[in-house]
Amino acid sequence: MARRRQIYEGKAKILYEGPEPGTLVQYFKDDATAFNAKKKGVIAGKGVINNRISEYLMTRLSEIGIPTHFVRRLNMREQLVREVEIIPVEVVVRNIVAGSLAVRLGMNEGTPLPRSIVEYYYKSDALNDPMITEEHITAFGWATPQDLDDIMSMALRVNDFLSGLFLGVGIRLVDFKLEFGRLWEDDQMRIVLADEISPDCCRLWDMKTNKKLDKDRFRRDLGNVEEAYQEVARRLGILPESGPRDIKGPSVMQ
Ligand code: TMP
Ligand code: ASP
């Protein structure tokens, strides 16, 4: 079989040329990095679990009308996605104080925020993803004010929906990071949710115990990293061990 052309290699994923024009294959690695890749490691089986979790969450989000790049899962570690032009802005939504917000403002981790906060970071490893404002984004032409309206309203809808979804399985959605891309169809441009949504880019705390079920276990050397990722998949009803066919999670009462 001809070797597929690699388009891009990131810290946790590889993008290959897809089977049709305008598509890519997104391959999920077990590699994990933190603190802008100063800390490196491998979380065994992470790629398989994140592929599943991201498939599940992107599918649920598209069902409520959030456009995404996701097409379908291809196998254990790969999914087919639409090729988009990634907007170089990481959009972070926070519900509870944690991580860099706790450090920056000297607040205690776990303090609930009076309302959800959206932050923007410029996606640049060389610059260590500096925090930016809408002013920088529009002044430098990374997105227009209209694009930003769309991004902000999608990010808040994603937050409301995912907060409820995780609450239903006993998990608090503390914060998360999204990436968006431009999808060109004919001469029309649409902004869609891209990248992945997984415990690599969310903070997920058990509702009862506050146990961390996300990449902070790796960042902070808390141990049982693989088990935490599996626990999230298990609660969503999508553990790969649960069967060879696609399992669509807990069934909804009609
Ligand atoms: P922070 O508290 O370190 O700013 O992270 C906020 C959220 O964004 C957290 O859920 C982890 C996620 N995140 C990423 O996915 N990638 C990154 O490079 C960073 C810094 C954070
Ligand atoms: N993913 C980023 C990195 O490598 C940061 C993080 O998630 O902590 O370094």
Tab-separated table of C-alpha atoms and ligand atoms in Angstrom:
chain	number	residue	atom	x	y	z
A	1	MET	CA	0.000	0.000	0.000
A	2	ALA	CA	1.318	3.438	-0.890
A	3	ARG	CA	2.561	5.430	2.092
A	4	ARG	CA	0.176	8.252	2.901
A	5	ARG	CA	1.502	11.744	2.686
A	6	GLN	CA	1.987	13.338	6.087
A	7	ILE	CA	0.663	16.899	6.143
A	8	TYR	CA	1.540	17.906	9.704
A	9	GLU	CA	2.829	16.423	12.949
A	10	GLY	CA	1.785	17.995	16.240
A	11	LYS	CA	2.531	16.992	19.814
A	12	ALA	CA	-0.378	14.570	20.191
A	13	LYS	CA	-1.610	14.001	16.637
A	14	ILE	CA	-0.493	13.517	13.047
A	15	LEU	CA	-2.462	14.700	10.018
A	16	TYR	CA	-2.261	12.686	6.788
A	17	GLU	CA	-3.682	13.406	3.383
A	18	GLY	CA	-7.239	12.042	3.242
A	19	PRO	CA	-8.858	9.718	0.699
A	20	GLU	CA	-10.654	12.570	-1.101
A	21	PRO	CA	-9.694	16.175	-1.738
A	22	GLY	CA	-10.663	18.380	1.176
A	23	THR	CA	-10.290	15.584	3.730
A	24	LEU	CA	-7.534	14.630	6.165
A	25	VAL	CA	-6.882	11.636	8.384
A	26	GLN	CA	-6.263	12.644	11.997
A	27	TYR	CA	-4.076	10.077	13.832
A	28	PHE	CA	-4.041	10.158	17.656
A	29	LYS	CA	-0.663	9.390	19.293
A	30	ASP	CA	-0.018	8.204	22.853
A	31	ASP	CA	2.570	10.985	23.249
A	32	ALA	CA	1.848	13.569	25.906
A	33	THR	CA	3.517	16.901	26.501
A	34	ALA	CA	3.010	19.654	29.038
A	35	PHE	CA	4.398	23.108	29.758
A	36	ASN	CA	4.996	23.744	26.064
A	37	ALA	CA	6.692	20.378	25.574
A	38	LYS	CA	9.246	20.898	28.369
A	39	LYS	CA	7.738	17.757	29.903
A	40	LYS	CA	7.338	14.751	27.614
A	41	GLY	CA	5.916	11.294	28.140
A	42	VAL	CA	3.701	8.547	26.835
A	43	ILE	CA	0.262	7.695	28.177
A	44	ALA	CA	-0.357	4.106	27.029
A	45	GLY	CA	-3.577	3.828	25.036
A	46	LYS	CA	-4.325	7.567	25.205
A	47	GLY	CA	-4.591	7.903	21.416
A	48	VAL	CA	-7.229	5.183	21.197
A	49	ILE	CA	-9.287	6.701	24.011
A	50	ASN	CA	-9.010	10.309	22.803
A	51	ASN	CA	-10.020	9.227	19.282
A	52	ARG	CA	-13.198	7.704	20.775
A	53	ILE	CA	-13.959	10.512	23.212
A	54	SER	CA	-13.445	13.197	20.586
A	55	GLU	CA	-15.611	11.272	18.094
A	56	TYR	CA	-18.349	10.980	20.701
A	57	LEU	CA	-18.291	14.632	21.805
A	58	MET	CA	-17.988	16.080	18.275
A	59	THR	CA	-20.908	13.886	17.149
A	60	ARG	CA	-23.099	15.004	20.067
A	61	LEU	CA	-22.182	18.640	19.350
A	62	SER	CA	-23.010	18.349	15.651
A	63	GLU	CA	-26.403	16.948	16.659
A	64	ILE	CA	-27.214	20.255	18.384
A	65	GLY	CA	-26.101	22.234	15.337
A	66	ILE	CA	-22.465	23.041	16.108
A	67	PRO	CA	-20.547	22.630	12.827
A	68	THR	CA	-17.386	20.527	13.225
A	69	HIS	CA	-14.587	19.174	11.061
A	70	PHE	CA	-15.344	15.597	12.155
A	71	VAL	CA	-16.591	13.183	9.464
A	72	ARG	CA	-16.214	9.679	10.915
A	73	ARG	CA	-13.914	7.465	12.908
A	74	LEU	CA	-11.864	5.170	10.666
A	75	ASN	CA	-10.193	2.826	13.150
A	76	MET	CA	-8.781	2.679	16.686
A	77	ARG	CA	-6.453	5.652	16.249
A	78	GLU	CA	-7.707	7.531	13.192
A	79	GLN	CA	-10.606	9.685	12.180
A	80	LEU	CA	-11.566	11.301	8.900
A	81	VAL	CA	-11.949	15.077	9.146
A	82	ARG	CA	-12.648	17.935	6.749
A	83	GLU	CA	-9.554	19.920	5.840
A	84	VAL	CA	-9.792	23.361	7.409
A	85	GLU	CA	-7.537	26.368	7.744
A	86	ILE	CA	-6.840	26.477	11.465
A	87	ILE	CA	-7.343	29.899	13.056
A	88	PRO	CA	-4.176	30.404	15.172
A	89	VAL	CA	-6.106	31.129	18.356
A	90	GLU	CA	-6.730	28.745	21.261
A	91	VAL	CA	-10.105	29.487	22.824
A	92	VAL	CA	-10.253	28.580	26.524
A	93	VAL	CA	-13.563	28.511	28.408
A	94	ARG	CA	-13.467	28.385	32.221
A	95	ASN	CA	-16.201	27.606	34.753
A	96	ILE	CA	-14.045	27.063	37.850
A	97	VAL	CA	-10.664	28.602	38.744
A	98	ALA	CA	-7.788	26.234	37.894
A	99	GLY	CA	-4.417	26.049	36.162
A	100	SER	CA	-2.944	29.224	34.737
A	101	LEU	CA	-5.870	31.382	35.938
A	102	ALA	CA	-5.221	30.320	39.539
A	103	VAL	CA	-1.524	31.186	39.137
A	104	ARG	CA	-2.029	34.451	37.219
A	105	LEU	CA	-4.550	35.958	39.626
A	106	GLY	CA	-3.440	34.205	42.823
A	107	MET	CA	-6.808	32.527	43.304
A	108	ASN	CA	-7.527	29.147	44.852
A	109	GLU	CA	-8.100	26.252	42.461
A	110	GLY	CA	-11.684	25.087	42.731
A	111	THR	CA	-13.268	28.526	43.256
A	112	PRO	CA	-16.420	28.657	41.114
A	113	LEU	CA	-16.477	31.595	38.696
A	114	PRO	CA	-19.455	33.987	38.859
A	115	ARG	CA	-19.900	33.390	35.122
A	116	SER	CA	-18.086	31.478	32.407
A	117	ILE	CA	-14.979	33.243	31.144
A	118	VAL	CA	-13.653	32.987	27.588
A	119	GLU	CA	-9.937	33.635	27.010
A	120	TYR	CA	-7.841	33.693	23.855
A	121	TYR	CA	-4.253	32.538	23.393
A	122	TYR	CA	-2.086	32.938	20.284
A	123	LYS	CA	-1.177	29.473	19.023
A	124	SER	CA	2.595	29.700	18.892
A	125	ASP	CA	4.906	27.200	20.582
A	126	ALA	CA	7.865	29.528	19.960
A	127	LEU	CA	6.154	32.249	22.004
A	128	ASN	CA	4.664	29.848	24.581
A	129	ASP	CA	1.018	30.523	23.532
A	130	PRO	CA	0.729	34.078	24.934
A	131	MET	CA	-2.655	35.310	26.115
A	132	ILE	CA	-4.228	37.817	23.704
A	133	THR	CA	-7.418	39.851	23.451
A	134	GLU	CA	-9.988	40.320	20.692
A	135	GLU	CA	-8.094	43.501	19.792
A	136	HIS	CA	-4.968	41.543	18.826
A	137	ILE	CA	-7.009	38.958	16.929
A	138	THR	CA	-8.806	41.519	14.777
A	139	ALA	CA	-5.861	43.949	14.437
A	140	PHE	CA	-3.550	41.218	13.142
A	141	GLY	CA	-6.287	39.748	10.916
A	142	TRP	CA	-6.389	36.278	12.513
A	143	ALA	CA	-10.185	36.619	12.587
A	144	THR	CA	-12.724	39.359	11.861
A	145	PRO	CA	-15.089	40.769	14.495
A	146	GLN	CA	-17.888	38.724	12.832
A	147	ASP	CA	-15.746	35.550	12.992
A	148	LEU	CA	-15.088	36.252	16.670
A	149	ASP	CA	-18.821	36.629	17.370
A	150	ASP	CA	-19.383	33.202	15.798
A	151	ILE	CA	-16.451	31.677	17.707
A	152	MET	CA	-17.548	33.142	21.045
A	153	SER	CA	-21.156	32.026	20.672
A	154	MET	CA	-20.105	28.525	19.566
A	155	ALA	CA	-17.650	28.264	22.479
A	156	LEU	CA	-20.377	29.206	24.983
A	157	ARG	CA	-22.871	26.753	23.435
A	158	VAL	CA	-20.225	24.018	23.576
A	159	ASN	CA	-19.635	24.908	27.218
A	160	ASP	CA	-23.313	24.746	28.174
A	161	PHE	CA	-23.873	21.495	26.320
A	162	LEU	CA	-20.721	19.722	27.502
A	163	SER	CA	-21.165	20.943	31.101
A	164	GLY	CA	-24.589	19.256	31.131
A	165	LEU	CA	-23.354	16.144	29.356
A	166	PHE	CA	-20.498	15.650	31.843
A	167	LEU	CA	-22.724	16.529	34.826
A	168	GLY	CA	-24.943	13.629	33.758
A	169	VAL	CA	-22.016	11.228	34.259
A	170	GLY	CA	-20.806	12.751	37.540
A	171	ILE	CA	-18.046	14.956	36.115
A	172	ARG	CA	-17.522	18.687	36.504
A	173	LEU	CA	-16.266	20.475	33.365
A	174	VAL	CA	-13.789	22.882	34.974
A	175	ASP	CA	-12.298	24.365	31.782
A	176	PHE	CA	-11.336	23.372	28.256
A	177	LYS	CA	-9.601	24.557	25.098
A	178	LEU	CA	-11.135	24.643	21.611
A	179	GLU	CA	-9.686	25.331	18.184
A	180	PHE	CA	-11.632	26.544	15.175
A	181	GLY	CA	-10.954	26.385	11.449
A	182	ARG	CA	-12.196	27.903	8.232
A	183	LEU	CA	-14.018	25.513	5.931
A	184	TRP	CA	-14.318	26.607	2.315
A	185	GLU	CA	-17.295	25.301	0.323
A	186	ASP	CA	-17.592	26.760	-3.194
A	187	ASP	CA	-16.913	30.411	-2.483
A	188	GLN	CA	-18.466	30.342	0.981
A	189	MET	CA	-16.466	30.252	4.203
A	190	ARG	CA	-17.787	28.756	7.446
A	191	ILE	CA	-16.062	28.566	10.796
A	192	VAL	CA	-16.199	25.084	12.286
A	193	LEU	CA	-14.985	23.421	15.467
A	194	ALA	CA	-11.722	21.566	14.726
A	195	ASP	CA	-8.869	19.690	16.470
A	196	GLU	CA	-10.136	17.427	19.289
A	197	ILE	CA	-12.064	17.484	22.549
A	198	SER	CA	-10.575	15.037	25.029
A	199	PRO	CA	-9.072	14.853	28.532
A	200	ASP	CA	-5.873	16.265	26.938
A	201	CYS	CA	-7.521	19.661	26.528
A	202	CYS	CA	-10.186	19.701	29.271
A	203	ARG	CA	-10.108	19.756	33.041
A	204	LEU	CA	-12.560	17.148	34.301
A	205	TRP	CA	-13.118	16.626	38.032
A	206	ASP	CA	-15.184	13.899	39.652
A	207	MET	CA	-18.263	15.600	41.131
A	208	LYS	CA	-18.122	13.820	44.488
A	209	THR	CA	-14.401	13.522	45.190
A	210	ASN	CA	-12.915	16.285	42.953
A	211	LYS	CA	-10.500	13.636	41.643
A	212	LYS	CA	-8.819	14.896	38.484
A	213	LEU	CA	-9.707	12.830	35.407
A	214	ASP	CA	-7.586	14.665	32.827
A	215	LYS	CA	-4.069	15.617	31.709
A	216	ASP	CA	-3.338	17.380	35.006
A	217	ARG	CA	-2.584	13.837	36.330
A	218	PHE	CA	0.332	13.789	33.849
A	219	ARG	CA	1.301	17.465	34.238
A	220	ARG	CA	1.433	17.176	38.040
A	221	ASP	CA	2.692	13.571	38.337
A	222	LEU	CA	-0.451	12.427	40.155
A	223	GLY	CA	-0.256	8.845	38.824
A	224	ASN	CA	-2.995	6.627	37.347
A	225	VAL	CA	-3.094	8.735	34.175
A	226	GLU	CA	-4.239	5.924	31.839
A	227	GLU	CA	-6.926	4.909	34.332
A	228	ALA	CA	-8.291	8.469	34.519
A	229	TYR	CA	-8.689	8.704	30.716
A	230	GLN	CA	-10.342	5.263	30.719
A	231	GLU	CA	-12.680	6.349	33.496
A	232	VAL	CA	-13.923	9.294	31.405
A	233	ALA	CA	-14.544	6.987	28.424
A	234	ARG	CA	-16.206	4.400	30.653
A	235	ARG	CA	-18.584	6.958	32.155
A	236	LEU	CA	-19.496	8.211	28.681
A	237	GLY	CA	-20.226	4.576	27.744
A	238	ILE	CA	-17.604	4.396	24.994
A	239	LEU	CA	-14.711	2.275	26.292
A	240	PRO	CA	-13.083	0.534	23.299
A	241	GLU	CA	-13.264	-2.751	25.215
A	242	SER	CA	-17.024	-2.520	25.262
A	243	GLY	CA	-17.366	-3.972	21.775
A	244	PRO	CA	-16.161	-4.010	18.200
A	245	ARG	CA	-19.002	-1.868	16.883
A	246	ASP	CA	-19.568	1.815	17.463
A	247	ILE	CA	-21.156	2.286	20.835
A	248	LYS	CA	-23.046	5.517	21.041
A	249	GLY	CA	-23.022	5.928	24.809
A	250	PRO	CA	-25.856	5.826	27.278
A	251	SER	CA	-29.225	5.549	25.568
A	252	VAL	CA	-31.498	8.532	25.862
A	253	MET	CA	-34.933	7.997	27.420
A	254	GLN	CA	-37.603	8.689	24.765
B	1	TMP	P1	-4.499	26.629	31.543
B	1	TMP	O1	-5.166	26.721	32.871
B	1	TMP	O2	-3.159	25.971	31.583
B	1	TMP	O3	-4.477	27.946	30.825
B	1	TMP	O4	-5.409	25.659	30.641
B	1	TMP	C1	-6.772	25.915	30.426
B	1	TMP	C2	-7.396	24.744	29.666
B	1	TMP	O5	-6.861	24.661	28.350
B	1	TMP	C3	-7.139	23.390	30.299
B	1	TMP	O6	-8.326	22.616	30.217
B	1	TMP	C4	-6.051	22.762	29.466
B	1	TMP	C5	-6.236	23.403	28.134
B	1	TMP	N1	-4.968	23.643	27.435
B	1	TMP	C6	-4.691	22.979	26.258
B	1	TMP	O7	-5.492	22.162	25.793
B	1	TMP	N2	-3.514	23.240	25.622
B	1	TMP	C7	-2.611	24.128	26.080
B	1	TMP	O8	-1.573	24.336	25.453
B	1	TMP	C8	-2.909	24.807	27.317
B	1	TMP	C9	-1.932	25.796	27.898
B	1	TMP	C10	-4.094	24.538	27.941
B	2	ASP	N1	-0.149	20.866	25.290
B	2	ASP	C1	0.715	21.875	25.766
B	2	ASP	C2	2.158	21.384	25.679
B	2	ASP	O1	2.758	20.735	25.367
B	2	ASP	C3	0.481	22.396	27.127
B	2	ASP	C4	-0.371	21.637	28.080
B	2	ASP	O2	-1.346	21.030	27.691
B	2	ASP	O3	-0.074	21.722	29.289
B	2	ASP	O4	2.988	21.555	25.997
